[in-house]
Amino acid sequence: MATAQDVRTLALTLPRTEEALVRDQTKFRVGRIVYVALSRDERSMGFAFPREERVALIASEPEKYFMPVPSDERYNWVRVWLAPLDEDELTELVVGAWAMVVPKRLSADRLAQMEARTVRRDEPAAPVKEDGVGDD
C-alpha cells in the first residue's frame, strides 16, 4: 500500500525535482512542469502519462486509475488511488512521469536501473544443493 510519504520520498530522489505547495496541494515538478500531484486528502495522485494511452490504462484497472478533472483532460495526465499500489508500481508511475518532463539523457540512467532491477527480479533463483556437497 503506497502513501503520500512514499511518493514524496521517491520523487525527491529524482534529479531536478522540487516539491511545491500550490493551492493547498502538494506537487512535484521540474522547473515549472508538474509531473506528480497529490490530492488534498493525499489518497490519490495525478501523474504525467501519455494522453493517447490514458483510456487504455484506465480501462485496464478502472478500480485503480481514473480520469483527471475535466480542466486537466487536455494534458498528459491521469489519476490513481494510492492504496492499491505496491512499491514497484508506484516507482514505475512516478519515475515514468518524471522521465516525461526531463531531458532523455537525464532519465536514461534511472530508467536503465529500473529495467535491470526488473530483469533480475524475473530471473529464476540459483538452484539450492540439498546435500551441501561441493559448497566450499
Coordinates of N, CA and C in Angstrom, one line a residue, residues 4-5 12 16 28 32 34 45 60 74 88 90 92 101 107 112 116 121 126 135:
A4 N 1.3 8.9 0.6 CA 1.8 10.2 0.2 C 3.3 10.3 0.6
Q5 N 3.6 9.8 1.7 CA 5.0 9.9 2.1 C 5.9 9.1 1.2
L12 N 11.5 13.0 -4.4 CA 12.7 13.8 -4.1 C 14.0 13.2 -4.3
R16 N 16.6 17.2 -10.2 CA 15.9 18.4 -10.6 C 14.5 18.5 -10.0
F28 N 5.0 17.9 -7.3 CA 6.4 17.6 -7.6 C 6.7 18.0 -9.0
R32 N 9.0 24.5 -14.0 CA 7.6 24.8 -13.8 C 6.7 23.7 -14.3
V34 N 4.9 20.3 -13.8 CA 4.5 19.4 -12.7 C 4.4 18.0 -13.3
M45 N -3.3 10.4 -6.5 CA -2.2 11.1 -7.1 C -2.5 11.3 -8.6
S60 N -7.9 -0.8 -18.2 CA -7.2 -2.0 -17.7 C -7.5 -2.2 -16.2
R74 N -7.0 17.9 -21.1 CA -6.2 18.3 -22.3 C -4.7 18.0 -22.1
D88 N 6.8 -1.3 -6.3 CA 7.2 -1.3 -7.7 C 6.3 -0.5 -8.7
L90 N 4.3 2.0 -7.8 CA 4.5 3.4 -7.5 C 5.7 3.9 -8.2
E92 N 7.3 2.8 -10.8 CA 7.1 2.9 -12.3 C 6.3 4.1 -12.7
V101 N 9.3 14.7 -18.3 CA 9.5 16.1 -18.3 C 11.0 16.5 -18.2
S107 N 17.1 11.1 -17.9 CA 16.3 10.0 -17.4 C 16.8 8.6 -17.8
A112 N 17.2 2.8 -17.0 CA 18.0 1.6 -17.2 C 18.2 0.8 -15.9
A116 N 17.0 -3.0 -15.3 CA 17.9 -4.0 -14.8 C 17.3 -4.7 -13.5
R121 N 14.8 -9.4 -11.0 CA 13.7 -10.0 -10.1 C 13.0 -11.1 -10.9
A126 N 19.1 -19.3 -8.3 CA 20.0 -20.4 -8.5 C 19.6 -21.6 -7.7
D135 N 30.0 -27.3 -1.6 CA 29.7 -25.9 -1.3 C 30.9 -25.1 -0.7

